[in-house]
XYZ file of C-alpha atoms in Angstrom:
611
model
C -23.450 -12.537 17.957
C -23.304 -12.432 21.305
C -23.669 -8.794 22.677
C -22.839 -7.607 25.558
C -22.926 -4.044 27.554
C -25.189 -2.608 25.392
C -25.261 1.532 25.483
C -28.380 1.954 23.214
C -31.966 0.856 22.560
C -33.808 0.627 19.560
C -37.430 1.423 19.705
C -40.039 -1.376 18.361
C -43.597 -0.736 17.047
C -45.982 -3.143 16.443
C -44.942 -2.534 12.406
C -41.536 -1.843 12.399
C -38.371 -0.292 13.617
C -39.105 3.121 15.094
C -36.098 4.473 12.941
C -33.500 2.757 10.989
C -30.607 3.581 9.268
C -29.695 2.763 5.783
C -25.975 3.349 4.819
C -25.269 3.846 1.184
C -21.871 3.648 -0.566
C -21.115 5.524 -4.039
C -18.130 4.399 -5.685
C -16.617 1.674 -7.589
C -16.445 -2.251 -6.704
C -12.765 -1.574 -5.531
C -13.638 -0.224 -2.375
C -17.148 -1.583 -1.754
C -18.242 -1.757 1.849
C -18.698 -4.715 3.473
C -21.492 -5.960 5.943
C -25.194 -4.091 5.533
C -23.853 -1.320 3.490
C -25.950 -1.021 -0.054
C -22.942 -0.580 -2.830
C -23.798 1.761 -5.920
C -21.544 0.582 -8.644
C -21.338 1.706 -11.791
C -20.358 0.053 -14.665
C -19.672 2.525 -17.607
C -19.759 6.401 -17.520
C -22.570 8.363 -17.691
C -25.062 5.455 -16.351
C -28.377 5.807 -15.767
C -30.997 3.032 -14.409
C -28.696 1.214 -11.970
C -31.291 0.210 -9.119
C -30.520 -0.947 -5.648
C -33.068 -2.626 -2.935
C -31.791 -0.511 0.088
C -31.776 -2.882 3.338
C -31.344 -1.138 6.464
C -28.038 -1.692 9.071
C -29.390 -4.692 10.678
C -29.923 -6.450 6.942
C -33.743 -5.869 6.636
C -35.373 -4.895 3.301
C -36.335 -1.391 3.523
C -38.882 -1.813 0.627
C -36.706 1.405 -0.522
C -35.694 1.470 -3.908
C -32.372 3.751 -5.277
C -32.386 4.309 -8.890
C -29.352 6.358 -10.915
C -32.138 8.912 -12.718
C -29.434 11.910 -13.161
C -25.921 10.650 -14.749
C -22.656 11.347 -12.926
C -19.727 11.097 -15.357
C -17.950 8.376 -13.429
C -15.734 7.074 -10.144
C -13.265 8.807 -8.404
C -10.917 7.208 -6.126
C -9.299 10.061 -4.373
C -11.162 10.667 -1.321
C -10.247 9.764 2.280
C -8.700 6.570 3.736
C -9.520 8.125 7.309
C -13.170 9.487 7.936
C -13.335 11.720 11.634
C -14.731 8.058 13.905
C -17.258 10.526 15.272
C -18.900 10.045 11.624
C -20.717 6.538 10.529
C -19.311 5.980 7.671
C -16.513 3.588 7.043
C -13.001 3.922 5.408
C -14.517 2.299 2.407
C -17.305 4.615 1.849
C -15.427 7.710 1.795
C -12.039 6.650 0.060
C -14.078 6.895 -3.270
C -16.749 8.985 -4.800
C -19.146 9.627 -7.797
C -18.241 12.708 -9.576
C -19.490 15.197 -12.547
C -17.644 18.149 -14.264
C -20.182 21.039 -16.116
C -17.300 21.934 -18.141
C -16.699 19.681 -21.574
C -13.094 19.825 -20.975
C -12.730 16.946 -18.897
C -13.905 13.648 -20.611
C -15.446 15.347 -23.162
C -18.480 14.980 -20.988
C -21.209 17.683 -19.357
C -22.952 16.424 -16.144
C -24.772 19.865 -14.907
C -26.187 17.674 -12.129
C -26.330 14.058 -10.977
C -28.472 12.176 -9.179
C -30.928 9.605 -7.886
C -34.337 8.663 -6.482
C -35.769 6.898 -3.633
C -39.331 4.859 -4.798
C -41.536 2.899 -2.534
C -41.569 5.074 0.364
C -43.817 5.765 3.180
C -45.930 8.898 2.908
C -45.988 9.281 6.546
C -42.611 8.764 7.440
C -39.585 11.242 7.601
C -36.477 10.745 5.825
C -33.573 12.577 6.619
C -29.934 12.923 4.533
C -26.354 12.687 5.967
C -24.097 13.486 3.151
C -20.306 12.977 3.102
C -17.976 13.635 0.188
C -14.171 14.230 -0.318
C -11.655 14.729 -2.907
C -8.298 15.075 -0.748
C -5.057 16.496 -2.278
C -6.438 19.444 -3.973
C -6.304 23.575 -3.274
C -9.034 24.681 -4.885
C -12.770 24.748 -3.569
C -14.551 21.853 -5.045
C -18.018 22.923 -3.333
C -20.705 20.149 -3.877
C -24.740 21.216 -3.391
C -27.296 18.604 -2.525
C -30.874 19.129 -2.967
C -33.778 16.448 -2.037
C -37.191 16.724 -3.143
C -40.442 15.407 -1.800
C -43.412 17.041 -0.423
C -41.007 19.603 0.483
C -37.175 20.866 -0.600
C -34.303 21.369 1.528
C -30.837 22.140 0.310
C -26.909 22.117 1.897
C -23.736 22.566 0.723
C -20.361 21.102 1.242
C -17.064 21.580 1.448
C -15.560 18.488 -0.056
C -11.826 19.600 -0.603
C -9.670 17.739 1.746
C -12.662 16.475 3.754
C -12.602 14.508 6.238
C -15.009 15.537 8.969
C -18.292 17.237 7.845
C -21.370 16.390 6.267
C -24.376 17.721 4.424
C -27.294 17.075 6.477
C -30.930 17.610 5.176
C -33.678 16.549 7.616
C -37.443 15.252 7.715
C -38.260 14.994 3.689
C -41.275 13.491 3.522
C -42.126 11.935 0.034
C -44.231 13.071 -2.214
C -47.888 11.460 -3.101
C -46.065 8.940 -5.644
C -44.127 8.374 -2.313
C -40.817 8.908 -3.837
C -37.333 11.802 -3.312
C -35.483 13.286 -5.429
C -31.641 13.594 -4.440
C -29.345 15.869 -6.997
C -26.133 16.989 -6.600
C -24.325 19.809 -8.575
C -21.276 21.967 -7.768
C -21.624 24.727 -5.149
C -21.728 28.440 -5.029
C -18.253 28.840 -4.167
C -16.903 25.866 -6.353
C -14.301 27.854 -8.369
C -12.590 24.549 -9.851
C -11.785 25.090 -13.224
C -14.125 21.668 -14.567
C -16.685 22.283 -12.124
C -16.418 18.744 -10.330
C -18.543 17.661 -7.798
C -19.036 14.652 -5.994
C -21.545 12.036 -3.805
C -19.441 10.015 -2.176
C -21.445 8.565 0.647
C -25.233 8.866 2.365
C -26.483 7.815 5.767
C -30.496 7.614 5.004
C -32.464 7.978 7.961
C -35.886 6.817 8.223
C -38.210 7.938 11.351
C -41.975 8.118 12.367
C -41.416 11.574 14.029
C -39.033 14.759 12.727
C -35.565 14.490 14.437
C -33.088 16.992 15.287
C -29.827 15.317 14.390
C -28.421 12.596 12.232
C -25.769 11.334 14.817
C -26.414 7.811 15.719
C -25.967 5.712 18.120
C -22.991 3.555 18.498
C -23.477 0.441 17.131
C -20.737 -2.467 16.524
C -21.361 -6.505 15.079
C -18.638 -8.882 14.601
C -19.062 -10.310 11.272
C -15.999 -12.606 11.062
C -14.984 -15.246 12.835
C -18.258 -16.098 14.245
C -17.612 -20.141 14.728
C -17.058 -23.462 13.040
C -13.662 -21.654 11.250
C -10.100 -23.940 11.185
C -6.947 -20.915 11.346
C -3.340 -22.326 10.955
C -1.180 -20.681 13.782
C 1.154 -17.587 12.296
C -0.944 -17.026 9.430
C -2.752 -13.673 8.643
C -6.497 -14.170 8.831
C -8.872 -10.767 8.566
C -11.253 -10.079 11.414
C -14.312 -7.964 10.065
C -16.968 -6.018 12.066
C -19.674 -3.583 11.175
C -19.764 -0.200 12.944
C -21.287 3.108 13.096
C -20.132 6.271 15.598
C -17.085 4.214 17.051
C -13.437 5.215 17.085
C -11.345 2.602 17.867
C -11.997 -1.319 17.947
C -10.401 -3.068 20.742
C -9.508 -6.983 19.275
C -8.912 -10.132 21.751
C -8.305 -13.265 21.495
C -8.820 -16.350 23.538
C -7.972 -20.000 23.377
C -10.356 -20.979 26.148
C -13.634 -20.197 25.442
C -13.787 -17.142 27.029
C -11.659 -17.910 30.403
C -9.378 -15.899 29.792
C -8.130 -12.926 26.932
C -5.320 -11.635 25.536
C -5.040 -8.376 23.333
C -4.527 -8.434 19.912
C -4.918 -4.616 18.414
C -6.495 -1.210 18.833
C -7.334 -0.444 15.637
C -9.399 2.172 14.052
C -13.080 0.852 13.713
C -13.951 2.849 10.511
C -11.788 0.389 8.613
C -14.073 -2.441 9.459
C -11.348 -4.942 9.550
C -8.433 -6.250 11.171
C -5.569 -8.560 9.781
C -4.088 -10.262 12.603
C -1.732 -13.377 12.464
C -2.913 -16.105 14.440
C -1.458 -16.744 17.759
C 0.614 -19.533 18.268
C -1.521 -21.507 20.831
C -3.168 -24.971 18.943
C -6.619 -24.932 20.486
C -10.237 -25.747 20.049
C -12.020 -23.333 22.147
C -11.351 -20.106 20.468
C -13.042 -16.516 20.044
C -12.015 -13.266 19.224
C -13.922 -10.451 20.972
C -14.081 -6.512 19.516
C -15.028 -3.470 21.840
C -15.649 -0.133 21.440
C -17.634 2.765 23.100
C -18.511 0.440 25.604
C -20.442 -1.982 23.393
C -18.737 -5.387 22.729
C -19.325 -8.944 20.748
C -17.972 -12.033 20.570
C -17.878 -14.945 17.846
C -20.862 -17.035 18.137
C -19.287 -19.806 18.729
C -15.945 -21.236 18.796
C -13.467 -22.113 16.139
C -9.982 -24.169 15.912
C -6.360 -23.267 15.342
C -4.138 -25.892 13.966
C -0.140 -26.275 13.354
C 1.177 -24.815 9.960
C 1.970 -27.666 8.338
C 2.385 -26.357 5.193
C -1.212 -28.205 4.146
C -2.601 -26.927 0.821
C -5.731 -27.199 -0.225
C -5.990 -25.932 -3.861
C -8.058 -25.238 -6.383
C -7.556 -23.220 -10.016
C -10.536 -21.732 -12.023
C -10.383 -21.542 -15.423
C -12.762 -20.034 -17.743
C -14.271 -16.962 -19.665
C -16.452 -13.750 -18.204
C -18.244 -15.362 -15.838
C -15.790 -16.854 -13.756
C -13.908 -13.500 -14.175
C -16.698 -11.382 -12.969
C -18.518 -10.121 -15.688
C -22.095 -9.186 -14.814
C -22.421 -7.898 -11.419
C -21.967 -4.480 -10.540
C -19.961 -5.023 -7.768
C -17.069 -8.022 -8.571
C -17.134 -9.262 -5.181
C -21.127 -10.609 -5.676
C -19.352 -12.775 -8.450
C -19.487 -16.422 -7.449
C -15.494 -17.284 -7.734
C -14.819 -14.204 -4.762
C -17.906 -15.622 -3.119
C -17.159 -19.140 -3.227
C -12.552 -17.889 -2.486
C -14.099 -16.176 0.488
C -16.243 -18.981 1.781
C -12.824 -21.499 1.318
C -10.755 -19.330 3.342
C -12.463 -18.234 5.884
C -13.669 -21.500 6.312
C -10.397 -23.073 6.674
C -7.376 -21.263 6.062
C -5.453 -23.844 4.481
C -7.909 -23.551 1.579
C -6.537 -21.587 -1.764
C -8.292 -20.409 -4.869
C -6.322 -18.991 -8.036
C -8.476 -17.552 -10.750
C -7.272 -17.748 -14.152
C -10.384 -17.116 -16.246
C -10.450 -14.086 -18.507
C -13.640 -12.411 -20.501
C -14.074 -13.643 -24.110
C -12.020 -16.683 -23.750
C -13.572 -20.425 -25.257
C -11.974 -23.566 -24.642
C -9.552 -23.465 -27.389
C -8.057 -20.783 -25.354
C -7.137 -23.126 -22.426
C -5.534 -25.877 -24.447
C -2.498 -27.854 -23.402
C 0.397 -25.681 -24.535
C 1.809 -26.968 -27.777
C -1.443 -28.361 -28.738
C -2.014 -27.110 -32.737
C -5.504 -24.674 -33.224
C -7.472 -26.073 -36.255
C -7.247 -23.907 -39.404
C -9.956 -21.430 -39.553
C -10.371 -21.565 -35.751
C -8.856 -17.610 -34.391
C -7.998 -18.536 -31.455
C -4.731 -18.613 -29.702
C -3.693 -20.237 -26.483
C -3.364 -18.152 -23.843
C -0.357 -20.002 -21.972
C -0.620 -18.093 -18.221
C -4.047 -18.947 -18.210
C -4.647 -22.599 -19.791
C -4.780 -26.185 -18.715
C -0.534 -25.961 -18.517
C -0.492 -23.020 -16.269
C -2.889 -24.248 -14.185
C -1.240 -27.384 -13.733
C 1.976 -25.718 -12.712
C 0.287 -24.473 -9.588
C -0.470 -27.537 -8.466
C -3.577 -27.574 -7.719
C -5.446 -30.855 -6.402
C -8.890 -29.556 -8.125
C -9.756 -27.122 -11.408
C -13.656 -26.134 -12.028
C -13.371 -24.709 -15.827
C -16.883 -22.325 -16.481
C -16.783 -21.316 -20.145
C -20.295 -19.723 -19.997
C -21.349 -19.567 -24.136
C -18.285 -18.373 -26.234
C -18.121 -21.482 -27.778
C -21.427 -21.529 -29.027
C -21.505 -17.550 -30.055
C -17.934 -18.440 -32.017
C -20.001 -21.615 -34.222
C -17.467 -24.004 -32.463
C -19.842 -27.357 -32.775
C -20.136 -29.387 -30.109
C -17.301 -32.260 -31.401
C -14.837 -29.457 -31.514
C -15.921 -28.488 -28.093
C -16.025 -32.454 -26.587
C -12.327 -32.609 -28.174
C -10.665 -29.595 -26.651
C -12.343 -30.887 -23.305
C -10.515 -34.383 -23.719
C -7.451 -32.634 -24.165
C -8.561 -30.478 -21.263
C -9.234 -34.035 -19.352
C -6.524 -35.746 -19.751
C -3.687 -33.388 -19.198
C -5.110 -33.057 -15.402
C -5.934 -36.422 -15.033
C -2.082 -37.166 -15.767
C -1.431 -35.058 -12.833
C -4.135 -36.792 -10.999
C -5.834 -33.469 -10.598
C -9.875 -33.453 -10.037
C -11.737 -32.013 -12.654
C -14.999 -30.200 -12.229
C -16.906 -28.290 -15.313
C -19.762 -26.342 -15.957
C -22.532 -26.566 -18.226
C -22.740 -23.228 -20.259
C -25.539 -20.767 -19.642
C -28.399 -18.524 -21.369
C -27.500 -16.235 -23.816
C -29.369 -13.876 -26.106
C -28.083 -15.561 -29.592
C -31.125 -13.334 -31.330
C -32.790 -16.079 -34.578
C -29.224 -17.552 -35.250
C -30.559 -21.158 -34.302
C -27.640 -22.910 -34.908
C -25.859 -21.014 -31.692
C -28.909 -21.985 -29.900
C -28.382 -25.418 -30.895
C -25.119 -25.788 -30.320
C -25.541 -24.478 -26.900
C -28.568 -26.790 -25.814
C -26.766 -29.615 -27.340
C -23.363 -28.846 -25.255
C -25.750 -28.869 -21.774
C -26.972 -32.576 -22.409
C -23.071 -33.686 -23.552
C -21.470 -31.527 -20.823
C -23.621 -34.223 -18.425
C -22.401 -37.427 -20.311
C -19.238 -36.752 -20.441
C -18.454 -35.786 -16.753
C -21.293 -36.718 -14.854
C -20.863 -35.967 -11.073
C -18.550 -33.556 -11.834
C -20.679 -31.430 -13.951
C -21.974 -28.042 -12.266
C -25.216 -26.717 -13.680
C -25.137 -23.114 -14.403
C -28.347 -23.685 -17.128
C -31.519 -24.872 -15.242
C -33.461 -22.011 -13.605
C -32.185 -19.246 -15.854
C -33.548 -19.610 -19.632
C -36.811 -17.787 -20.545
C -38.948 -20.604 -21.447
C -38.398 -22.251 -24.969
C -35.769 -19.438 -25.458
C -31.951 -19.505 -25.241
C -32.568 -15.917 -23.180
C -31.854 -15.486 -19.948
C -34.633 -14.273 -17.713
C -34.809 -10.581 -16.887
C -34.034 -11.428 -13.107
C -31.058 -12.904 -13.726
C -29.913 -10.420 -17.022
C -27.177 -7.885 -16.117
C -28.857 -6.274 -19.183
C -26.635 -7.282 -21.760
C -28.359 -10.638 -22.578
C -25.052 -12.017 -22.317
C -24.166 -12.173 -18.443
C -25.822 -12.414 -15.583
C -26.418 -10.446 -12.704
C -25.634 -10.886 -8.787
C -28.678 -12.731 -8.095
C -27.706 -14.897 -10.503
C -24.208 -15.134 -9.203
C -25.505 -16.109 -5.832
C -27.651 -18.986 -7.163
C -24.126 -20.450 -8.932
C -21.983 -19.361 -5.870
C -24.613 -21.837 -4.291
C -24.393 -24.665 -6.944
C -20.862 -24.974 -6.891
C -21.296 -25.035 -2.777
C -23.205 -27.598 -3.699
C -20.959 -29.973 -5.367
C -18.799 -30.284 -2.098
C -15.602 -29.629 -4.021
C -13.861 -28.689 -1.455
C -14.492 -31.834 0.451
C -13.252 -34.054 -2.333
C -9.682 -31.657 -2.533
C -9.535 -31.496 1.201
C -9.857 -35.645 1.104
C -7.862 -36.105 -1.661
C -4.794 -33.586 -0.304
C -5.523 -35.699 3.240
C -5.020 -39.247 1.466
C -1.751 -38.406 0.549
C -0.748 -36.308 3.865
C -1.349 -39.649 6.044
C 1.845 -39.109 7.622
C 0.097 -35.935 9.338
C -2.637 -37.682 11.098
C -2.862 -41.663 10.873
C 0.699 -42.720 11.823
C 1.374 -41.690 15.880
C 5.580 -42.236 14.892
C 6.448 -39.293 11.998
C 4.541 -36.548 10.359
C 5.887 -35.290 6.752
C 4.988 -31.950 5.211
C 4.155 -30.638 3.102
C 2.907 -32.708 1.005
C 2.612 -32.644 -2.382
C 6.215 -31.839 -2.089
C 7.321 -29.413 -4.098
C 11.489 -29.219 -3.435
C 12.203 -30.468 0.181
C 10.161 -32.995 2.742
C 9.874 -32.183 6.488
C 9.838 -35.798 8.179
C 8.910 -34.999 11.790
C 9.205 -38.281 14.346
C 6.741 -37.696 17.450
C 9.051 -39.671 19.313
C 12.487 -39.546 20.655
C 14.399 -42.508 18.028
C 18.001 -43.468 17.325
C 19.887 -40.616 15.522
C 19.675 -42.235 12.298
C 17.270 -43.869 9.670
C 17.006 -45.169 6.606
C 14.505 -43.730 3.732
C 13.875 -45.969 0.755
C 11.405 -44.362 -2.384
C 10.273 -46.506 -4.469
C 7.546 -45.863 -7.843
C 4.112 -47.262 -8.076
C 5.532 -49.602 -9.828
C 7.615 -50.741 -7.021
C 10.938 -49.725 -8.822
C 13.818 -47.760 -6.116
C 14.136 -44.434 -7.339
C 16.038 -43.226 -4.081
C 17.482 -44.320 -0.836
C 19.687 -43.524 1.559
C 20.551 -43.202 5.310
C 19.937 -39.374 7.126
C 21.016 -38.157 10.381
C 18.172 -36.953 12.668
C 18.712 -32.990 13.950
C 16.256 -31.929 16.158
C 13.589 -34.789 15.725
C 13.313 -34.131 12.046
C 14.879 -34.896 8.360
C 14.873 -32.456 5.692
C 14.626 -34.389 2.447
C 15.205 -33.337 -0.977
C 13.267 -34.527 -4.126
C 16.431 -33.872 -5.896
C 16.055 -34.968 -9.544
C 13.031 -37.025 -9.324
C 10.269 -36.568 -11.908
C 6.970 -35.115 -10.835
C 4.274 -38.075 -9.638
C 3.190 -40.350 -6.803
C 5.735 -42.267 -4.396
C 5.760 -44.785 -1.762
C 8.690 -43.735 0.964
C 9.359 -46.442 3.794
C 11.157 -44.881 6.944
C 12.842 -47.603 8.668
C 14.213 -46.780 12.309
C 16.002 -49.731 13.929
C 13.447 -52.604 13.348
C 10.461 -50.091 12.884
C 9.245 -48.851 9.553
C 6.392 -47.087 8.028
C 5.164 -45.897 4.511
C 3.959 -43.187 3.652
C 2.201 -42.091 0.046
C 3.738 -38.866 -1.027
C 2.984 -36.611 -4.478
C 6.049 -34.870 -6.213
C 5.684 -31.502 -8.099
């Protein structure tokens, strides 16, 4: 980023960062934070064991480790939407909250405390707590305590009820000989709610060589999005994301010329961390956004493009089973479909990504519709998220991931080969590209014959699609075991975990899938680009065609469609309004068309696709 105006310094030492901060959220993967924040996620009540490798504000590995030791009983999602900007902690920090109730009435559950612990620290270091919690809409006093434990003990309470301004600060623990804290949280002396709740709902961890006197940081601000290389279509809504810490409100500009000049886009407050803003409607390739704030300010890297809205699609549908809907990370957004949706779009705007898959589903479940299930086979077709549905979006690519279902179900490999010809050809009759995934590790216990069918599947999954299979196998099996590794095990033996995700995210980034679509979308679209007389769009066309001429021409033309196999399906003669021709597809069947536009004794064709 480029900064500018900088109001702070950060000290340097010959081994490190003088003092850094670590921001930690507690809450569920609904309202993770974005950027450098470390997200605490829980996936069932009453979990203990979840670990986190804390990195600090700036990204760097702390070497700190966070590890659930004390059970809460669960999420709550009530906090506050608007933190005091004096604070550093963002919107999506404090909007949710772990909680525990001492009283068996509520969930049938007993947490007298909750908490965590911090490993791997430095024994001569200080490390110093700012603790903010809220459960907003309530009248009673929902007083939380925190306690941390090292070589010493220091203790604060808070008023969480309707908070939105004040923190629990505990300063200069330093660990103890196994360098690690203990952090516990349990309802307060003048908590008089009838359950006893309490609540952690977010923690700025400061780490310093000396004792300080006050958690309030410096301002700090990075623009994390758009930073350069991006393509936004004018008048859409694209989301500009920052980091920030001890800033009220974010200034956002805009400009089409590299920095010449600016124009305002928003104030808006900067503990959100974002911005939707529609794209101005300037067609440029010289553009940056800039964000300010407590006279600190940065500016995209580099520059990035906005185009016409031409109604350009660039789609692609997932189908598939848990992991392709998210199973196995802590936090959904570390799976690799959001990753890989997020990487699309703010990549290129015209990109889309619709994921159908669903947990427990195996290919059988994403049949044709109408296609008959064998006898013995329990499976149904699910017809909003199979081959047929997914089709009727009209996509111009499909990656299926059916992880090991199949396999764990006894469905041999034939059974599986068959349902993916099915699979196969119903896209390829749409002339849709088809990408699939090999399965992946799974803890099948002695059943062998799972195992087999599963190692068998990888080597067919290769012959029968070739380029277009993704691996999601190699890399990930304990060694002459159908396990997967403990890195990579969300601890189920059945999914896998974000590290995992990322490695998949970075296979499928890998395939270029994206560039076939965008190419094959483009080969039909020629009208756009190649031809300097007409533009149509969009195209595939899905009720009505927008033929654009660049060029002032007589106020009528003729427009003959003929099949691939040359036969005239439609023709006719249109009137020209405003240098363009709305077309309808009327009753013609979905598939690919040649339309000639004749103007006087000019013509050009034009391949078009019909949904």
């Amino acid at each position: 980023m480029k900064k500018t105006l900088l109001a702070f310094a950060i000290l340097i030492t010959s081994i490190g960062y003088a003092q850094q901060n670590v921001f930690i959220d507690f809450g569920g993967s609904g309202n993770a934070s974005e950027g450098n924040w470390n997200n605490v996620i829980p996936s069932v009540q009453n979990e203990t064991g979840l670990a986190t490798n804390l990195v600090n504000f700036e990204g760097n590995d702390t070497g700190v480790v966070l590890t659930i030791t004390d059970s809460f009983d669960f999420v709550n999602s009530n906090g506050t939407s608007s933190p005091n900007p004096a604070l550093p902690f963002v919107a999506s920090a404090t909007q949710d909250s772990f909680f525990g109730a001492t009283d068996d009435g509520f969930n049938g559950n007993i947490n007298a405390t909750g908490g965590f612990t911090l490993t791997g620290l430095d024994v001569t270091k200080y490390y110093s707590f700012s603790v903010f919690s809220s459960r907003s809409g309530v009248n009673d006093n929902r007083e939380t305590l925190f306690t941390v434990t090292g070589s010493t003990t220091d203790s604060e309470a808070l008023a969480v009820s309707n908070n939105t301004s004040n923190t629990a600060d505990l300063l200069n623990i330093q660990p103890n000989g196994s360098g690690s804290i203990s952090f516990q949280a349990e309802p307060g002396p003048n908590n008089n709610n009838g359950f006893g709740f309490y609540y952690l709902g977010a923690v700025q961890l400061i780490i310093s060589d000396d004792p300080i006197s006050t958690t309030a940081p410096d301002p700090e601000l990075t623009l994390n999005y758009p930073n350069g290389g991006h393509i936004w279509e004018v008048n859409k809504t694209v989301r500009v994301k920052w980091q920030s810490i001890a800033i009220d409100d974010m200034l956002i500009e805009f400009s089409s010329n590299n920095g010449s000049t600016w124009s305002t886009i928003a104030t808006a407050p900067a503990s959100v961390q974002y911005y939707d803003m529609t794209v101005p409607d300037v067609v440029s390739t010289n553009c940056l956004v800039r964000i300010s704030g407590e006279g600190l300010s940065d500016t995209s890297e580099a520059t990035f493009e906005t185009i016409l809205n031409e109604g350009v699609v660039y789609r692609i549908v997932v189908l598939g089973s848990s992991t392709a809907a998210g199973t196995g990370p802590s936090d959904q957004n570390d799976a690799w479909v959001p990753k890989y949706n997020k990487y699309l779009t703010e990549m290129d705007t015209r990109y889309e990504l619709i994921n159908l898959a669903l947990g427990g589903f195996a290919t059988y479940n994403i049949l044709p519709t109408g296609t008959t299930i064998p006898a013995g086979v329990n499976r149904t077709i699910d017809t909003q998220r199979n081959i047929t549905k997914a089709l009727e979006l009209d996509p111009t690519g499909i990656i299926i991931n059916m992880p090991s279902n199949d396999a764990n179900s006894g469905y041999p490999v034939v059974d599986q080969l068959n349902n993916y010809s099915l699979i196969s050809a119903a896209a390829a009759a749409d002339d849709v590209l088809l990408w699939v995934t090999t399965p992946q590790p799974r803890d099948f216990g002695s059943n062998t014959t799972k195992v087999n069918i599963q190692l068998d599947m990888i080597t067919e999954t290769y012959n029968v699609f070739g380029e277009k299979a993704i691996d999601f196998w190699t890399g990930f099996p304990v060694a002459d075991n159908n396990d997967i590794l403990p890195q990579y095990d969300s601890g189920d033996g059945i999914h896998m975990n974000a590290a995992a995700h990322q490695i998949l995210y970075e296979r499928v980034i890998g395939e270029a899938i994206e560039t076939s679509v965008k190419d094959a979308v483009d080969a039909l679209s020629v009208g756009d680009y190649a031809y300097q007389d007409i533009s149509l769009y969009p195209n595939p066309v899905k009720t009505v065609l927008t033929i654009k001429f660049i060029q002032n021409v007589s106020q009528s033309v003729s427009i003959n469609v003929t099949d691939m196999m040359g036969k005239v399906v439609s023709k006719g003669t249109y009137q020209i309004q405003n240098n363009e021709i709305i077309w309808s597809r009327d009753t013609l069947e979905t598939g690919v068309y040649l339309m000639t536009v004749t103007n006087q004794n000019q013509s050009s064709t034009h391949r078009i696709l019909i949904h």
